[in-house]
mmCIF file of C-alpha atoms in Angstrom:
data_model
loop_
_atom_site.group_PDB
_atom_site.id
_atom_site.type_symbol
_atom_site.label_atom_id
_atom_site.label_comp_id
_atom_site.label_asym_id
_atom_site.label_seq_id
_atom_site.Cartn_x
_atom_site.Cartn_y
_atom_site.Cartn_z
ATOM 1 C CA UNK A 1 25.142 27.697 66.714
ATOM 2 C CA UNK A 2 24.812 26.051 63.401
ATOM 3 C CA UNK A 3 21.208 27.187 62.261
ATOM 4 C CA UNK A 4 21.539 25.491 58.816
ATOM 5 C CA UNK A 5 21.770 22.104 60.492
ATOM 6 C CA UNK A 6 18.941 22.521 62.648
ATOM 7 C CA UNK A 7 15.694 21.111 61.750
ATOM 8 C CA UNK A 8 12.997 23.568 60.658
ATOM 9 C CA UNK A 9 10.790 22.748 63.765
ATOM 10 C CA UNK A 10 13.718 23.185 66.152
ATOM 11 C CA UNK A 11 14.761 26.472 64.482
ATOM 12 C CA UNK A 12 11.091 27.706 64.450
ATOM 13 C CA UNK A 13 10.905 26.930 68.378
ATOM 14 C CA UNK A 14 14.161 28.641 69.084
ATOM 15 C CA UNK A 15 12.889 31.805 67.247
ATOM 16 C CA UNK A 16 9.688 31.679 68.877
ATOM 17 C CA UNK A 17 10.821 31.372 72.473
ATOM 18 C CA UNK A 18 13.391 34.186 71.961
ATOM 19 C CA UNK A 19 11.099 36.766 70.336
ATOM 20 C CA UNK A 20 8.467 35.745 73.175
ATOM 21 C CA UNK A 21 10.896 36.527 75.820
ATOM 22 C CA UNK A 22 12.777 39.618 74.439
ATOM 23 C CA UNK A 23 10.735 41.530 72.134
ATOM 24 C CA UNK A 24 9.666 44.888 73.944
ATOM 25 C CA UNK A 25 5.986 45.067 74.337
ATOM 26 C CA UNK A 26 5.825 48.752 73.032
ATOM 27 C CA UNK A 27 7.119 47.317 69.621
ATOM 28 C CA UNK A 28 4.644 44.362 69.125
ATOM 29 C CA UNK A 29 1.779 44.725 66.722
ATOM 30 C CA UNK A 30 2.557 48.029 65.344
ATOM 31 C CA UNK A 31 0.417 48.012 62.250
ATOM 32 C CA UNK A 32 -0.010 51.917 61.916
ATOM 33 C CA UNK A 33 3.633 53.076 61.182
ATOM 34 C CA UNK A 34 7.239 52.009 61.329
ATOM 35 C CA UNK A 35 8.632 52.897 64.682
ATOM 36 C CA UNK A 36 11.546 55.469 64.739
ATOM 37 C CA UNK A 37 15.259 54.842 65.656
ATOM 38 C CA UNK A 38 14.761 56.135 69.192
ATOM 39 C CA UNK A 39 12.149 53.610 69.760
ATOM 40 C CA UNK A 40 13.454 50.369 67.970
ATOM 41 C CA UNK A 41 17.209 51.099 68.795
ATOM 42 C CA UNK A 42 17.388 48.759 71.744
ATOM 43 C CA UNK A 43 15.704 45.866 70.018
ATOM 44 C CA UNK A 44 18.247 46.289 66.913
ATOM 45 C CA UNK A 45 21.122 46.093 69.041
ATOM 46 C CA UNK A 46 19.564 43.047 70.862
ATOM 47 C CA UNK A 47 19.254 41.211 67.572
ATOM 48 C CA UNK A 48 22.847 42.248 66.502
ATOM 49 C CA UNK A 49 24.278 41.115 69.901
ATOM 50 C CA UNK A 50 22.430 37.831 69.477
ATOM 51 C CA UNK A 51 23.876 37.490 65.872
ATOM 52 C CA UNK A 52 20.229 37.629 64.307
ATOM 53 C CA UNK A 53 20.094 40.963 62.721
ATOM 54 C CA UNK A 54 21.049 40.069 59.150
ATOM 55 C CA UNK A 55 19.545 36.718 58.443
ATOM 56 C CA UNK A 56 20.489 37.052 54.658
ATOM 57 C CA UNK A 57 24.220 37.788 54.903
ATOM 58 C CA UNK A 58 27.168 35.218 54.921
ATOM 59 C CA UNK A 59 28.341 34.126 58.424
ATOM 60 C CA UNK A 60 31.711 35.287 57.718
ATOM 61 C CA UNK A 61 30.266 38.996 57.442
ATOM 62 C CA UNK A 62 28.388 38.597 60.793
ATOM 63 C CA UNK A 63 25.016 37.391 59.123
ATOM 64 C CA UNK A 64 23.085 34.212 59.824
ATOM 65 C CA UNK A 65 23.773 32.602 56.447
ATOM 66 C CA UNK A 66 20.192 31.231 56.378
ATOM 67 C CA UNK A 67 18.953 29.290 53.349
ATOM 68 C CA UNK A 68 15.575 30.245 51.674
ATOM 69 C CA UNK A 69 13.537 27.785 53.900
ATOM 70 C CA UNK A 70 14.838 29.044 57.307
ATOM 71 C CA UNK A 71 14.695 32.673 56.023
ATOM 72 C CA UNK A 72 11.047 32.174 55.644
ATOM 73 C CA UNK A 73 10.817 30.642 58.907
ATOM 74 C CA UNK A 74 12.509 33.725 60.492
ATOM 75 C CA UNK A 75 10.219 36.294 58.697
ATOM 76 C CA UNK A 76 7.176 34.401 59.557
ATOM 77 C CA UNK A 77 7.922 34.111 63.192
ATOM 78 C CA UNK A 78 8.822 37.877 63.132
ATOM 79 C CA UNK A 79 5.331 38.645 61.884
ATOM 80 C CA UNK A 80 3.918 36.258 64.255
ATOM 81 C CA UNK A 81 5.540 37.959 67.183
ATOM 82 C CA UNK A 82 4.180 41.392 65.968
ATOM 83 C CA UNK A 83 7.787 42.783 65.406
ATOM 84 C CA UNK A 84 7.938 45.891 63.365
ATOM 85 C CA UNK A 85 10.232 46.581 60.421
ATOM 86 C CA UNK A 86 13.528 47.740 61.523
ATOM 87 C CA UNK A 87 15.865 50.318 59.748
ATOM 88 C CA UNK A 88 16.893 47.740 57.190
ATOM 89 C CA UNK A 89 18.074 49.601 54.018
ATOM 90 C CA UNK A 90 21.543 48.673 55.098
ATOM 91 C CA UNK A 91 20.754 45.180 56.156
ATOM 92 C CA UNK A 92 18.692 44.100 53.162
ATOM 93 C CA UNK A 93 19.814 46.498 50.354
ATOM 94 C CA UNK A 94 23.205 47.844 50.760
ATOM 95 C CA UNK A 95 24.775 45.030 52.638
ATOM 96 C CA UNK A 96 24.500 42.457 50.067
ATOM 97 C CA UNK A 97 25.681 44.795 47.406
ATOM 98 C CA UNK A 98 28.701 45.466 49.257
ATOM 99 C CA UNK A 99 29.418 41.781 50.137
ATOM 100 C CA UNK A 100 29.183 41.061 46.203
ATOM 101 C CA UNK A 101 30.735 44.123 44.877
ATOM 102 C CA UNK A 102 32.566 46.279 47.448
ATOM 103 C CA UNK A 103 36.173 46.488 48.047
ATOM 104 C CA UNK A 104 37.758 44.778 51.113
ATOM 105 C CA UNK A 105 38.171 48.357 52.831
ATOM 106 C CA UNK A 106 34.432 49.231 52.069
ATOM 107 C CA UNK A 107 33.216 45.907 53.669
ATOM 108 C CA UNK A 108 35.426 46.394 56.820
ATOM 109 C CA UNK A 109 34.380 50.010 56.990
ATOM 110 C CA UNK A 110 30.593 49.815 56.492
ATOM 111 C CA UNK A 111 29.483 46.355 57.336
ATOM 112 C CA UNK A 112 30.347 46.325 60.955
ATOM 113 C CA UNK A 113 28.719 49.829 61.318
ATOM 114 C CA UNK A 114 25.543 48.579 59.835
ATOM 115 C CA UNK A 115 25.393 45.883 62.285
ATOM 116 C CA UNK A 116 26.128 48.068 65.125
ATOM 117 C CA UNK A 117 23.662 50.549 64.395
ATOM 118 C CA UNK A 118 26.397 53.419 63.873
ATOM 119 C CA UNK A 119 25.366 53.974 60.375
ATOM 120 C CA UNK A 120 21.601 54.120 59.313
ATOM 121 C CA UNK A 121 21.021 54.126 55.661
ATOM 122 C CA UNK A 122 18.564 55.532 53.286
ATOM 123 C CA UNK A 123 18.284 54.788 49.352
ATOM 124 C CA UNK A 124 18.801 57.637 46.766
ATOM 125 C CA UNK A 125 17.405 56.108 43.785
ATOM 126 C CA UNK A 126 14.101 57.744 42.520
ATOM 127 C CA UNK A 127 13.814 61.496 41.316
ATOM 128 C CA UNK A 128 11.160 63.529 40.319
ATOM 129 C CA UNK A 129 11.423 62.592 36.660
ATOM 130 C CA UNK A 130 13.133 58.966 37.424
ATOM 131 C CA UNK A 131 10.845 56.646 39.319
ATOM 132 C CA UNK A 132 9.998 53.451 37.637
ATOM 133 C CA UNK A 133 12.203 54.733 34.716
ATOM 134 C CA UNK A 134 15.020 54.869 36.985
ATOM 135 C CA UNK A 135 17.827 55.125 34.259
ATOM 136 C CA UNK A 136 16.309 58.464 33.277
ATOM 137 C CA UNK A 137 17.980 60.069 36.480
ATOM 138 C CA UNK A 138 19.430 63.511 36.447
ATOM 139 C CA UNK A 139 21.549 63.591 39.608
ATOM 140 C CA UNK A 140 25.286 64.203 38.511
ATOM 141 C CA UNK A 141 28.417 63.231 40.020
ATOM 142 C CA UNK A 142 31.194 65.164 38.531
ATOM 143 C CA UNK A 143 34.879 63.866 39.207
ATOM 144 C CA UNK A 144 37.187 66.696 40.027
ATOM 145 C CA UNK A 145 40.590 66.702 41.831
ATOM 146 C CA UNK A 146 39.960 63.103 43.151
ATOM 147 C CA UNK A 147 36.330 63.833 44.313
ATOM 148 C CA UNK A 148 32.992 63.707 43.295
ATOM 149 C CA UNK A 149 30.785 66.963 43.156
ATOM 150 C CA UNK A 150 27.338 65.765 43.463
ATOM 151 C CA UNK A 151 24.178 67.914 42.417
ATOM 152 C CA UNK A 152 20.467 66.793 42.072
ATOM 153 C CA UNK A 153 17.724 65.647 43.898
ATOM 154 C CA UNK A 154 16.472 62.335 45.305
ATOM 155 C CA UNK A 155 12.852 61.489 46.325
ATOM 156 C CA UNK A 156 10.696 59.055 48.220
ATOM 157 C CA UNK A 157 13.526 57.933 50.500
ATOM 158 C CA UNK A 158 12.443 55.840 53.575
ATOM 159 C CA UNK A 159 13.790 56.418 56.880
ATOM 160 C CA UNK A 160 15.471 59.755 55.758
ATOM 161 C CA UNK A 161 14.821 61.483 59.082
ATOM 162 C CA UNK A 162 17.150 59.298 61.144
ATOM 163 C CA UNK A 163 19.636 58.201 58.297
ATOM 164 C CA UNK A 164 23.342 58.922 58.662
ATOM 165 C CA UNK A 165 24.183 57.857 55.099
ATOM 166 C CA UNK A 166 22.713 57.293 51.768
ATOM 167 C CA UNK A 167 23.714 55.161 48.688
ATOM 168 C CA UNK A 168 22.866 56.776 45.365
ATOM 169 C CA UNK A 169 22.877 56.492 41.706
ATOM 170 C CA UNK A 170 24.358 59.458 39.913
ATOM 171 C CA UNK A 171 25.337 60.207 36.239
ATOM 172 C CA UNK A 172 29.010 60.307 35.967
ATOM 173 C CA UNK A 173 29.243 60.490 32.220
ATOM 174 C CA UNK A 174 26.964 61.828 29.489
ATOM 175 C CA UNK A 175 26.496 61.262 25.632
ATOM 176 C CA UNK A 176 25.915 57.658 26.129
ATOM 177 C CA UNK A 177 22.819 55.411 26.397
ATOM 178 C CA UNK A 178 20.991 56.317 29.643
ATOM 179 C CA UNK A 179 21.651 52.982 31.466
ATOM 180 C CA UNK A 180 25.406 53.724 30.810
ATOM 181 C CA UNK A 181 27.482 56.502 32.493
ATOM 182 C CA UNK A 182 25.750 55.879 35.865
ATOM 183 C CA UNK A 183 27.899 55.261 39.045
ATOM 184 C CA UNK A 184 26.880 53.770 42.445
ATOM 185 C CA UNK A 185 28.318 56.072 45.249
ATOM 186 C CA UNK A 186 27.909 56.373 48.971
ATOM 187 C CA UNK A 187 27.391 59.646 50.517
ATOM 188 C CA UNK A 188 27.636 60.571 54.134
ATOM 189 C CA UNK A 189 24.611 62.703 54.863
ATOM 190 C CA UNK A 190 26.399 65.031 57.185
ATOM 191 C CA UNK A 191 28.291 66.595 54.255
ATOM 192 C CA UNK A 192 27.790 70.362 53.666
ATOM 193 C CA UNK A 193 25.343 71.142 50.896
ATOM 194 C CA UNK A 194 22.641 68.490 51.783
ATOM 195 C CA UNK A 195 19.156 69.524 52.532
ATOM 196 C CA UNK A 196 16.532 67.219 53.601
ATOM 197 C CA UNK A 197 12.736 67.425 53.676
ATOM 198 C CA UNK A 198 10.177 64.965 55.116
ATOM 199 C CA UNK A 199 7.118 64.159 53.086
ATOM 200 C CA UNK A 200 3.967 63.137 55.082
ATOM 201 C CA UNK A 201 1.851 60.387 53.431
ATOM 202 C CA UNK A 202 -1.933 59.812 53.059
ATOM 203 C CA UNK A 203 -1.637 57.489 56.189
ATOM 204 C CA UNK A 204 -0.186 60.551 58.294
ATOM 205 C CA UNK A 205 3.299 58.991 58.259
ATOM 206 C CA UNK A 206 6.535 60.936 57.634
ATOM 207 C CA UNK A 207 9.050 58.168 57.115
ATOM 208 C CA UNK A 208 9.539 59.193 53.467
ATOM 209 C CA UNK A 209 11.501 62.285 52.456
ATOM 210 C CA UNK A 210 13.472 64.109 49.733
ATOM 211 C CA UNK A 211 17.180 65.168 49.487
ATOM 212 C CA UNK A 212 18.872 67.984 47.629
ATOM 213 C CA UNK A 213 22.424 67.902 46.793
ATOM 214 C CA UNK A 214 24.077 71.254 46.170
ATOM 215 C CA UNK A 215 27.903 70.840 45.075
ATOM 216 C CA UNK A 216 28.213 68.189 47.687
ATOM 217 C CA UNK A 217 31.858 66.880 47.954
ATOM 218 C CA UNK A 218 32.119 63.047 48.125
ATOM 219 C CA UNK A 219 35.604 61.194 48.269
ATOM 220 C CA UNK A 220 36.436 58.945 45.183
ATOM 221 C CA UNK A 221 36.874 55.803 47.552
ATOM 222 C CA UNK A 222 33.057 56.138 48.190
ATOM 223 C CA UNK A 223 32.529 54.737 44.600
ATOM 224 C CA UNK A 224 31.193 51.107 44.903
ATOM 225 C CA UNK A 225 32.167 49.024 41.879
ATOM 226 C CA UNK A 226 33.563 50.333 38.591
ATOM 227 C CA UNK A 227 33.235 54.118 37.421
ATOM 228 C CA UNK A 228 30.317 54.457 35.201
ATOM 229 C CA UNK A 229 29.005 50.976 35.592
ATOM 230 C CA UNK A 230 26.462 51.518 38.581
ATOM 231 C CA UNK A 231 23.490 50.333 36.530
ATOM 232 C CA UNK A 232 24.806 46.625 36.901
ATOM 233 C CA UNK A 233 25.006 47.124 40.821
ATOM 234 C CA UNK A 234 21.637 48.841 40.806
ATOM 235 C CA UNK A 235 20.146 45.894 38.933
ATOM 236 C CA UNK A 236 21.673 43.609 41.679
ATOM 237 C CA UNK A 237 20.417 45.600 44.354
ATOM 238 C CA UNK A 238 16.871 45.958 42.609
ATOM 239 C CA UNK A 239 17.058 42.108 42.519
ATOM 240 C CA UNK A 240 17.608 42.073 46.393
ATOM 241 C CA UNK A 241 14.812 44.770 46.707
ATOM 242 C CA UNK A 242 12.277 42.855 44.566
ATOM 243 C CA UNK A 243 12.973 39.642 46.582
ATOM 244 C CA UNK A 244 12.740 41.390 49.753
ATOM 245 C CA UNK A 245 9.558 43.395 48.653
ATOM 246 C CA UNK A 246 8.104 40.396 47.211
ATOM 247 C CA UNK A 247 8.577 38.458 50.262
ATOM 248 C CA UNK A 248 5.384 37.203 52.222
ATOM 249 C CA UNK A 249 6.142 39.460 55.152
ATOM 250 C CA UNK A 250 3.700 42.388 54.241
ATOM 251 C CA UNK A 251 0.702 40.264 53.165
ATOM 252 C CA UNK A 252 1.353 37.799 56.222
ATOM 253 C CA UNK A 253 1.249 40.553 58.741
ATOM 254 C CA UNK A 254 -1.943 41.777 57.102
ATOM 255 C CA UNK A 255 -3.556 38.391 57.235
ATOM 256 C CA UNK A 256 -2.387 37.845 60.924
ATOM 257 C CA UNK A 257 -4.273 41.109 61.757
ATOM 258 C CA UNK A 258 -7.301 40.177 59.734
ATOM 259 C CA UNK A 259 -7.330 36.656 61.467
ATOM 260 C CA UNK A 260 -7.243 38.099 64.942
ATOM 261 C CA UNK A 261 -9.989 40.397 64.236
ATOM 262 C CA UNK A 262 -12.130 37.720 62.440
ATOM 263 C CA UNK A 263 -11.707 35.417 65.349
ATOM 264 C CA UNK A 264 -12.417 37.864 68.102
ATOM 265 C CA UNK A 265 -15.573 39.056 66.187
ATOM 266 C CA UNK A 266 -16.840 35.686 65.074
ATOM 267 C CA UNK A 267 -17.159 37.232 61.283
ATOM 268 C CA UNK A 268 -15.083 34.281 59.738
ATOM 269 C CA UNK A 269 -18.144 32.003 60.722
ATOM 270 C CA UNK A 270 -19.842 33.597 57.655
ATOM 271 C CA UNK A 271 -19.448 31.173 54.803
ATOM 272 C CA UNK A 272 -19.191 33.980 52.389
ATOM 273 C CA UNK A 273 -16.639 35.777 54.417
ATOM 274 C CA UNK A 274 -14.921 32.511 55.205
ATOM 275 C CA UNK A 275 -14.584 31.807 51.523
ATOM 276 C CA UNK A 276 -12.963 34.918 50.605
ATOM 277 C CA UNK A 277 -10.582 34.661 53.624
ATOM 278 C CA UNK A 278 -9.553 31.114 52.619
ATOM 279 C CA UNK A 279 -8.990 32.292 48.969
ATOM 280 C CA UNK A 280 -6.553 34.950 50.312
ATOM 281 C CA UNK A 281 -4.871 32.448 52.638
ATOM 282 C CA UNK A 282 -4.228 30.137 49.514
ATOM 283 C CA UNK A 283 -2.924 32.924 47.491
ATOM 284 C CA UNK A 284 -0.386 33.759 50.258
ATOM 285 C CA UNK A 285 0.442 30.078 50.623
ATOM 286 C CA UNK A 286 1.320 29.974 47.034
ATOM 287 C CA UNK A 287 3.378 32.977 47.228
ATOM 288 C CA UNK A 288 5.459 31.545 50.003
ATOM 289 C CA UNK A 289 6.160 28.677 47.809
ATOM 290 C CA UNK A 290 7.363 30.870 44.866
ATOM 291 C CA UNK A 291 9.333 33.031 47.291
ATOM 292 C CA UNK A 292 11.255 29.901 48.464
ATOM 293 C CA UNK A 293 12.031 28.918 44.927
ATOM 294 C CA UNK A 294 13.398 32.483 43.983
ATOM 295 C CA UNK A 295 15.464 32.624 47.528
ATOM 296 C CA UNK A 296 17.022 29.181 46.780
ATOM 297 C CA UNK A 297 17.929 30.384 43.361
ATOM 298 C CA UNK A 298 19.748 33.529 44.844
ATOM 299 C CA UNK A 299 21.253 31.451 47.442
ATOM 300 C CA UNK A 300 22.731 29.093 44.928
ATOM 301 C CA UNK A 301 24.346 31.894 43.051
ATOM 302 C CA UNK A 302 22.243 31.269 39.889
ATOM 303 C CA UNK A 303 20.521 34.842 40.411
ATOM 304 C CA UNK A 304 16.803 35.226 40.254
ATOM 305 C CA UNK A 305 16.455 36.488 36.854
ATOM 306 C CA UNK A 306 13.680 38.891 35.483
ATOM 307 C CA UNK A 307 10.857 36.491 36.487
ATOM 308 C CA UNK A 308 11.262 37.658 39.947
ATOM 309 C CA UNK A 309 9.046 40.598 39.164
ATOM 310 C CA UNK A 310 6.320 38.282 39.656
ATOM 311 C CA UNK A 311 6.839 38.199 43.412
ATOM 312 C CA UNK A 312 6.383 42.041 43.903
ATOM 313 C CA UNK A 313 3.082 42.010 41.913
ATOM 314 C CA UNK A 314 2.005 38.880 43.796
ATOM 315 C CA UNK A 315 2.843 40.281 47.420
ATOM 316 C CA UNK A 316 1.646 43.662 46.908
ATOM 317 C CA UNK A 317 -1.704 42.876 45.245
ATOM 318 C CA UNK A 318 -2.528 40.159 47.796
ATOM 319 C CA UNK A 319 -1.655 42.766 50.430
ATOM 320 C CA UNK A 320 -3.992 45.124 48.931
ATOM 321 C CA UNK A 321 -6.894 42.653 48.743
ATOM 322 C CA UNK A 322 -6.374 41.481 52.457
ATOM 323 C CA UNK A 323 -6.554 44.974 53.330
ATOM 324 C CA UNK A 324 -9.618 45.665 51.145
ATOM 325 C CA UNK A 325 -11.246 42.734 53.177
ATOM 326 C CA UNK A 326 -10.201 44.022 56.454
ATOM 327 C CA UNK A 327 -11.467 47.473 55.980
ATOM 328 C CA UNK A 328 -14.866 45.970 54.585
ATOM 329 C CA UNK A 329 -15.268 43.868 57.576
ATOM 330 C CA UNK A 330 -14.325 46.737 60.077
ATOM 331 C CA UNK A 331 -16.791 49.135 58.418
ATOM 332 C CA UNK A 332 -17.558 52.188 60.360
ATOM 333 C CA UNK A 333 -15.507 50.709 63.442
ATOM 334 C CA UNK A 334 -12.413 50.842 61.396
ATOM 335 C CA UNK A 335 -12.943 54.187 59.806
ATOM 336 C CA UNK A 336 -13.933 55.846 63.082
ATOM 337 C CA UNK A 337 -10.975 54.235 64.898
ATOM 338 C CA UNK A 338 -8.479 55.759 62.497
ATOM 339 C CA UNK A 339 -9.281 59.352 64.226
ATOM 340 C CA UNK A 340 -8.821 57.891 67.668
ATOM 341 C CA UNK A 341 -5.706 58.201 69.738
ATOM 342 C CA UNK A 342 -5.863 54.318 70.183
ATOM 343 C CA UNK A 343 -6.830 52.695 67.002
ATOM 344 C CA UNK A 344 -7.727 49.159 67.842
ATOM 345 C CA UNK A 345 -7.860 47.761 64.478
ATOM 346 C CA UNK A 346 -5.516 49.608 61.990
ATOM 347 C CA UNK A 347 -7.832 48.761 59.209
ATOM 348 C CA UNK A 348 -7.833 52.188 57.595
ATOM 349 C CA UNK A 349 -4.365 52.699 58.048
ATOM 350 C CA UNK A 350 -3.563 49.297 56.469
ATOM 351 C CA UNK A 351 -5.747 50.264 53.617
ATOM 352 C CA UNK A 352 -3.850 53.445 53.101
ATOM 353 C CA UNK A 353 -0.340 51.862 53.360
ATOM 354 C CA UNK A 354 -1.426 49.222 50.715
ATOM 355 C CA UNK A 355 -2.291 51.552 48.126
ATOM 356 C CA UNK A 356 1.319 52.847 47.288
ATOM 357 C CA UNK A 357 2.762 49.217 47.811
ATOM 358 C CA UNK A 358 2.146 48.438 44.117
ATOM 359 C CA UNK A 359 4.055 51.642 43.043
ATOM 360 C CA UNK A 360 7.124 51.604 45.169
ATOM 361 C CA UNK A 361 10.243 49.545 44.092
ATOM 362 C CA UNK A 362 9.116 49.642 40.578
ATOM 363 C CA UNK A 363 5.432 49.907 39.948
ATOM 364 C CA UNK A 364 3.411 46.641 39.056
ATOM 365 C CA UNK A 365 2.776 47.791 35.659
ATOM 366 C CA UNK A 366 6.546 48.135 34.976
ATOM 367 C CA UNK A 367 6.972 44.567 36.564
ATOM 368 C CA UNK A 368 4.394 43.048 34.160
ATOM 369 C CA UNK A 369 6.227 44.861 31.335
ATOM 370 C CA UNK A 370 9.371 43.146 32.460
ATOM 371 C CA UNK A 371 7.627 39.786 32.529
ATOM 372 C CA UNK A 372 5.989 40.292 29.230
ATOM 373 C CA UNK A 373 9.190 41.353 27.269
ATOM 374 C CA UNK A 374 12.079 39.418 29.088
ATOM 375 C CA UNK A 375 10.357 36.388 30.303
ATOM 376 C CA UNK A 376 7.234 35.708 27.864
ATOM 377 C CA UNK A 377 9.119 37.337 24.920
ATOM 378 C CA UNK A 378 6.290 39.354 23.893
ATOM 379 C CA UNK A 379 6.749 42.089 21.243
ATOM 380 C CA UNK A 380 7.157 45.625 22.463
#
């Protein structure tokens, strides 16, 4: 089926009908947490068998090959159906990097296993002393007898509990600028010398974690791209990540929950609340337009450039404003519901989840620095 040649309306109808008929009821409208692999595996494999799992991959690699417009439709219908986030580090982060920079052997080895769910991926970028200043990383990968010996620590890795593999940045050369001498390496998390520890968040979730590497031996063929030149790949991946984290998915999902609550309780009839709600909806519509623009640039091969940082700021701060209004409207009901076994609103949990959104994937202060220096050419 050629989705590209379908009209937007026909494509939307196709997605909507399939999601309505096939999304398991226990996965719908999961505002509180990301379902674990055991819960989402069947749906992941259903999308894979349909060929709908990797909307942003080229069709020759098993993806849908969607343009930016249809990618937005895909995500909006995902959110409309209440479908939760899948284990997507391989789909939206590593996959595009391998397609662009990996060897043919790496593509044939890893891409099919991402689509089949045999490999579940976590990201090994941030460290205790290298978060937004990622080039300050200290994890080392020393080349010895045709292998890398990896030592160090990675922090804030999503989906770590079920992950089978991790892609990491490690320092392979010293005595150079900190952006140089870094390599992009794939690590099997079953390797000896690896210790994992989960981290419980303020919202009571534990999908984050940290990893310790103690003389972990990694084959040289797990190097992606040239040795010592992983920073270029990292910037590519961050480009994908910032486009993904700058997508309208998060605020759109939050606005859908706020809308459902507002309609059921009649609070949107209040002129003051209606005005604030309308402003948020307009902010989101503007962001959708901007996201479509950057998506088209990436699809055309032009790259999105440093100005893509605006999307991450826009998306996460809109998400926070929606969460603020939602919690304000639910009041005591939203706070008390958080402590119950069945939270009917998810308002307080959404509020908790919205706080770190402006920090992860490069905090918004850093994104504004990028915009100031590299786009507006302001002095340091």
